[in-house]
DNA sequence: CAAGTGATCCTAATGGCGTTAGGTTTTGTC
DNA sequence: GACAAAACCTAACGCCATTAGGATCACTTG
């Protein structure tokens, strides 16, 4: 019997695969064990328990998003950067809806997850700096941006938009709304 | 041995109490049974299974929200109605964060849950009518509003706003942002 | 008022999952 | 080539959802 050669990272990979294929509720240690060709208790060598695996998944997803969004806004400024940020956000959610849905189930109180979320926040704040926003103004603006992007993403990932109206159009209007609010609050340019 | 005198509604009541006290993940048939003073299998007389109980909970919460938000916007119009809608939305979430978090776990595909969500949508559309928005314009505007209110609510309910900046201020800015966007898209007044 | 009927509730039992305990085998190292 | 650490296994426990089938309560009907 050869070894599976697992590692914490590989377990998280398998967990993401399970989530992508069968949804966040289907993430069980049994499912991950089956996928990695290992008995369930063997997973405890690599992760403390199911709760930690969920935590690691959330961390991975947030990190992945921060990377992609960071790359998307690179070399762009102001309105263009905001649009790029929003489009990259939605693109990630559409590519991995179940993965995105798996994150909010996590308590943000956890330090590791919080750190990953902070990485995403960093990208948002970087974009806002282009509007001359710093300090408290930037925080409030970042919350507007996050709430808006996350709200749309969460609803879309959950199939919350029933009607046939074009979602791209709705999203563009969301972006315009946020951009206008950033211009209004922004320091003089 | 006297009877517990349960009913589907009473079971949902107990489920909500469990959720309020111990979070959405703590909603188990065993917990509800313990709270209602009944053996677990007895619950199957009133609800088909755990999935249906979750569905009923989501339905109840959405209906409850539609009622409160509907009451809040009554007698108000335009910007004032939007502000009232947003404040009532957030007030509900702050009063019952766990309850709010229990909803999105549900598949919106379910007809009964969808109907309850439609009730909420009705309130939003009624407010938008005050801006002369109808048809597709109203749908897009309603999505902006829902995404924004839900996004902020979801993040706040999950403790997603870590920083100490005042959340009331952030929320007021969110409301201003949405109001401005509604004015912009609105038909001539 | 007594008998019957249907619904409510129970205990018993099954299977899946998370988790712990303790043994075995593989892998890398001296 | 032996030894030590780690990866992996089987066995076992408890909790939960769910089903099956029996007992008991409450209401209706003759």
mmCIF file with all atom_site columns, N, CA and C in Angstrom, chain A residues 14-47:
data_model
loop_
_atom_site.group_PDB
_atom_site.id
_atom_site.type_symbol
_atom_site.label_atom_id
_atom_site.label_alt_id
_atom_site.label_comp_id
_atom_site.label_asym_id
_atom_site.label_entity_id
_atom_site.label_seq_id
_atom_site.pdbx_PDB_ins_code
_atom_site.Cartn_x
_atom_site.Cartn_y
_atom_site.Cartn_z
_atom_site.occupancy
_atom_site.B_iso_or_equiv
_atom_site.pdbx_formal_charge
_atom_site.auth_seq_id
_atom_site.auth_comp_id
_atom_site.auth_asym_id
_atom_site.auth_atom_id
_atom_site.pdbx_PDB_model_num
ATOM 1   N N  . UNK A 1 14 ? -8.241  19.218 -1.991 1.00 0.00 ? 14 UNK A N  1
ATOM 2   C CA . UNK A 1 14 ? -9.325  18.246 -2.136 1.00 0.00 ? 14 UNK A CA 1
ATOM 3   C C  . UNK A 1 14 ? -10.635 18.823 -1.607 1.00 0.00 ? 14 UNK A C  1
ATOM 4   N N  . UNK A 1 15 ? -10.548 19.546 -0.505 1.00 0.00 ? 15 UNK A N  1
ATOM 5   C CA . UNK A 1 15 ? -11.753 20.157 0.066  1.00 0.00 ? 15 UNK A CA 1
ATOM 6   C C  . UNK A 1 15 ? -12.375 21.134 -0.932 1.00 0.00 ? 15 UNK A C  1
ATOM 7   N N  . UNK A 1 16 ? -11.531 21.927 -1.593 1.00 0.00 ? 16 UNK A N  1
ATOM 8   C CA . UNK A 1 16 ? -12.044 22.876 -2.581 1.00 0.00 ? 16 UNK A CA 1
ATOM 9   C C  . UNK A 1 16 ? -12.704 22.140 -3.740 1.00 0.00 ? 16 UNK A C  1
ATOM 10  N N  . UNK A 1 17 ? -12.107 21.025 -4.134 1.00 0.00 ? 17 UNK A N  1
ATOM 11  C CA . UNK A 1 17 ? -12.685 20.243 -5.230 1.00 0.00 ? 17 UNK A CA 1
ATOM 12  C C  . UNK A 1 17 ? -14.065 19.727 -4.835 1.00 0.00 ? 17 UNK A C  1
ATOM 13  N N  . UNK A 1 18 ? -14.173 19.238 -3.616 1.00 0.00 ? 18 UNK A N  1
ATOM 14  C CA . UNK A 1 18 ? -15.470 18.749 -3.132 1.00 0.00 ? 18 UNK A CA 1
ATOM 15  C C  . UNK A 1 18 ? -16.497 19.880 -3.141 1.00 0.00 ? 18 UNK A C  1
ATOM 16  N N  . UNK A 1 19 ? -16.090 21.045 -2.633 1.00 0.00 ? 19 UNK A N  1
ATOM 17  C CA . UNK A 1 19 ? -16.989 22.193 -2.587 1.00 0.00 ? 19 UNK A CA 1
ATOM 18  C C  . UNK A 1 19 ? -17.416 22.612 -3.984 1.00 0.00 ? 19 UNK A C  1
ATOM 19  N N  . UNK A 1 20 ? -16.444 22.675 -4.903 1.00 0.00 ? 20 UNK A N  1
ATOM 20  C CA . UNK A 1 20 ? -16.763 23.081 -6.276 1.00 0.00 ? 20 UNK A CA 1
ATOM 21  C C  . UNK A 1 20 ? -17.775 22.132 -6.907 1.00 0.00 ? 20 UNK A C  1
ATOM 22  N N  . UNK A 1 21 ? -17.596 20.854 -6.629 1.00 0.00 ? 21 UNK A N  1
ATOM 23  C CA . UNK A 1 21 ? -18.444 19.865 -7.297 1.00 0.00 ? 21 UNK A CA 1
ATOM 24  C C  . UNK A 1 21 ? -19.797 19.683 -6.644 1.00 0.00 ? 21 UNK A C  1
ATOM 25  N N  . UNK A 1 22 ? -19.822 19.742 -5.306 1.00 0.00 ? 22 UNK A N  1
ATOM 26  C CA . UNK A 1 22 ? -21.065 19.363 -4.630 1.00 0.00 ? 22 UNK A CA 1
ATOM 27  C C  . UNK A 1 22 ? -21.554 20.370 -3.610 1.00 0.00 ? 22 UNK A C  1
ATOM 28  N N  . UNK A 1 23 ? -20.959 21.547 -3.606 1.00 0.00 ? 23 UNK A N  1
ATOM 29  C CA . UNK A 1 23 ? -21.450 22.600 -2.719 1.00 0.00 ? 23 UNK A CA 1
ATOM 30  C C  . UNK A 1 23 ? -20.795 22.591 -1.359 1.00 0.00 ? 23 UNK A C  1
ATOM 31  N N  . UNK A 1 24 ? -20.890 23.704 -0.647 1.00 0.00 ? 24 UNK A N  1
ATOM 32  C CA . UNK A 1 24 ? -20.219 23.859 0.645  1.00 0.00 ? 24 UNK A CA 1
ATOM 33  C C  . UNK A 1 24 ? -20.740 22.896 1.709  1.00 0.00 ? 24 UNK A C  1
ATOM 34  N N  . UNK A 1 25 ? -22.025 22.544 1.644  1.00 0.00 ? 25 UNK A N  1
ATOM 35  C CA . UNK A 1 25 ? -22.581 21.637 2.662  1.00 0.00 ? 25 UNK A CA 1
ATOM 36  C C  . UNK A 1 25 ? -22.007 20.232 2.503  1.00 0.00 ? 25 UNK A C  1
ATOM 37  N N  . UNK A 1 26 ? -21.534 19.944 1.303  1.00 0.00 ? 26 UNK A N  1
ATOM 38  C CA . UNK A 1 26 ? -21.022 18.597 1.045  1.00 0.00 ? 26 UNK A CA 1
ATOM 39  C C  . UNK A 1 26 ? -19.597 18.422 1.556  1.00 0.00 ? 26 UNK A C  1
ATOM 40  N N  . UNK A 1 27 ? -19.027 19.497 2.094  1.00 0.00 ? 27 UNK A N  1
ATOM 41  C CA . UNK A 1 27 ? -17.670 19.383 2.628  1.00 0.00 ? 27 UNK A CA 1
ATOM 42  C C  . UNK A 1 27 ? -17.676 18.607 3.939  1.00 0.00 ? 27 UNK A C  1
ATOM 43  N N  . UNK A 1 28 ? -17.315 17.336 3.845  1.00 0.00 ? 28 UNK A N  1
ATOM 44  C CA . UNK A 1 28 ? -17.199 16.481 5.030  1.00 0.00 ? 28 UNK A CA 1
ATOM 45  C C  . UNK A 1 28 ? -15.814 15.856 5.000  1.00 0.00 ? 28 UNK A C  1
ATOM 46  N N  . UNK A 1 29 ? -15.331 15.464 6.148  1.00 0.00 ? 29 UNK A N  1
ATOM 47  C CA . UNK A 1 29 ? -14.033 14.796 6.179  1.00 0.00 ? 29 UNK A CA 1
ATOM 48  C C  . UNK A 1 29 ? -14.110 13.485 5.416  1.00 0.00 ? 29 UNK A C  1
ATOM 49  N N  . UNK A 1 30 ? -15.243 12.822 5.494  1.00 0.00 ? 30 UNK A N  1
ATOM 50  C CA . UNK A 1 30 ? -15.425 11.566 4.775  1.00 0.00 ? 30 UNK A CA 1
ATOM 51  C C  . UNK A 1 30 ? -15.263 11.778 3.272  1.00 0.00 ? 30 UNK A C  1
ATOM 52  N N  . UNK A 1 31 ? -15.858 12.852 2.756  1.00 0.00 ? 31 UNK A N  1
ATOM 53  C CA . UNK A 1 31 ? -15.771 13.121 1.318  1.00 0.00 ? 31 UNK A CA 1
ATOM 54  C C  . UNK A 1 31 ? -14.332 13.429 0.910  1.00 0.00 ? 31 UNK A C  1
ATOM 55  N N  . UNK A 1 32 ? -13.661 14.228 1.715  1.00 0.00 ? 32 UNK A N  1
ATOM 56  C CA . UNK A 1 32 ? -12.275 14.581 1.408  1.00 0.00 ? 32 UNK A CA 1
ATOM 57  C C  . UNK A 1 32 ? -11.384 13.338 1.475  1.00 0.00 ? 32 UNK A C  1
ATOM 58  N N  . UNK A 1 33 ? -11.648 12.494 2.464  1.00 0.00 ? 33 UNK A N  1
ATOM 59  C CA . UNK A 1 33 ? -10.865 11.270 2.604  1.00 0.00 ? 33 UNK A CA 1
ATOM 60  C C  . UNK A 1 33 ? -11.052 10.370 1.389  1.00 0.00 ? 33 UNK A C  1
ATOM 61  N N  . UNK A 1 34 ? -12.298 10.217 0.971  1.00 0.00 ? 34 UNK A N  1
ATOM 62  C CA . UNK A 1 34 ? -12.586 9.369  -0.187 1.00 0.00 ? 34 UNK A CA 1
ATOM 63  C C  . UNK A 1 34 ? -11.837 9.899  -1.412 1.00 0.00 ? 34 UNK A C  1
ATOM 64  N N  . UNK A 1 35 ? -11.875 11.225 -1.577 1.00 0.00 ? 35 UNK A N  1
ATOM 65  C CA . UNK A 1 35 ? -11.245 11.830 -2.759 1.00 0.00 ? 35 UNK A CA 1
ATOM 66  C C  . UNK A 1 35 ? -9.726  11.689 -2.738 1.00 0.00 ? 35 UNK A C  1
ATOM 67  N N  . UNK A 1 36 ? -9.151  11.717 -1.569 1.00 0.00 ? 36 UNK A N  1
ATOM 68  C CA . UNK A 1 36 ? -7.691  11.621 -1.488 1.00 0.00 ? 36 UNK A CA 1
ATOM 69  C C  . UNK A 1 36 ? -7.224  10.167 -1.319 1.00 0.00 ? 36 UNK A C  1
ATOM 70  N N  . UNK A 1 37 ? -8.184  9.234  -1.306 1.00 0.00 ? 37 UNK A N  1
ATOM 71  C CA . UNK A 1 37 ? -7.812  7.822  -1.232 1.00 0.00 ? 37 UNK A CA 1
ATOM 72  C C  . UNK A 1 37 ? -7.228  7.433  0.110  1.00 0.00 ? 37 UNK A C  1
ATOM 73  N N  . UNK A 1 38 ? -7.846  7.917  1.167  1.00 0.00 ? 38 UNK A N  1
ATOM 74  C CA . UNK A 1 38 ? -7.314  7.745  2.502  1.00 0.00 ? 38 UNK A CA 1
ATOM 75  C C  . UNK A 1 38 ? -8.479  7.495  3.461  1.00 0.00 ? 38 UNK A C  1
ATOM 76  N N  . UNK A 1 39 ? -8.225  6.828  4.585  1.00 0.00 ? 39 UNK A N  1
ATOM 77  C CA . UNK A 1 39 ? -9.289  6.653  5.572  1.00 0.00 ? 39 UNK A CA 1
ATOM 78  C C  . UNK A 1 39 ? -9.529  7.965  6.298  1.00 0.00 ? 39 UNK A C  1
ATOM 79  N N  . UNK A 1 40 ? -10.770 8.170  6.705  1.00 0.00 ? 40 UNK A N  1
ATOM 80  C CA . UNK A 1 40 ? -11.124 9.454  7.315  1.00 0.00 ? 40 UNK A CA 1
ATOM 81  C C  . UNK A 1 40 ? -10.197 9.864  8.468  1.00 0.00 ? 40 UNK A C  1
ATOM 82  N N  . UNK A 1 41 ? -9.930  8.989  9.408  1.00 0.00 ? 41 UNK A N  1
ATOM 83  C CA . UNK A 1 41 ? -9.113  9.442  10.554 1.00 0.00 ? 41 UNK A CA 1
ATOM 84  C C  . UNK A 1 41 ? -7.713  9.884  10.141 1.00 0.00 ? 41 UNK A C  1
ATOM 85  N N  . UNK A 1 42 ? -7.244  9.423  9.007  1.00 0.00 ? 42 UNK A N  1
ATOM 86  C CA . UNK A 1 42 ? -5.898  9.797  8.554  1.00 0.00 ? 42 UNK A CA 1
ATOM 87  C C  . UNK A 1 42 ? -5.789  11.297 8.297  1.00 0.00 ? 42 UNK A C  1
ATOM 88  N N  . UNK A 1 43 ? -6.892  11.930 8.033  1.00 0.00 ? 43 UNK A N  1
ATOM 89  C CA . UNK A 1 43 ? -6.851  13.365 7.753  1.00 0.00 ? 43 UNK A CA 1
ATOM 90  C C  . UNK A 1 43 ? -6.438  14.170 8.980  1.00 0.00 ? 43 UNK A C  1
ATOM 91  N N  . UNK A 1 44 ? -6.645  13.565 10.154 1.00 0.00 ? 44 UNK A N  1
ATOM 92  C CA . UNK A 1 44 ? -6.347  14.299 11.379 1.00 0.00 ? 44 UNK A CA 1
ATOM 93  C C  . UNK A 1 44 ? -4.857  14.538 11.572 1.00 0.00 ? 44 UNK A C  1
ATOM 94  N N  . UNK A 1 45 ? -4.063  13.858 10.785 1.00 0.00 ? 45 UNK A N  1
ATOM 95  C CA . UNK A 1 45 ? -2.627  14.119 10.813 1.00 0.00 ? 45 UNK A CA 1
ATOM 96  C C  . UNK A 1 45 ? -2.345  15.510 10.237 1.00 0.00 ? 45 UNK A C  1
ATOM 97  N N  . UNK A 1 46 ? -3.174  15.908 9.275  1.00 0.00 ? 46 UNK A N  1
ATOM 98  C CA . UNK A 1 46 ? -2.887  17.139 8.530  1.00 0.00 ? 46 UNK A CA 1
ATOM 99  C C  . UNK A 1 46 ? -3.725  18.330 8.970  1.00 0.00 ? 46 UNK A C  1
ATOM 100 N N  . UNK A 1 47 ? -4.952  18.074 9.400  1.00 0.00 ? 47 UNK A N  1
ATOM 101 C CA . UNK A 1 47 ? -5.799  19.164 9.910  1.00 0.00 ? 47 UNK A CA 1
ATOM 102 C C  . UNK A 1 47 ? -6.374  18.749 11.261 1.00 0.00 ? 47 UNK A C  1
#
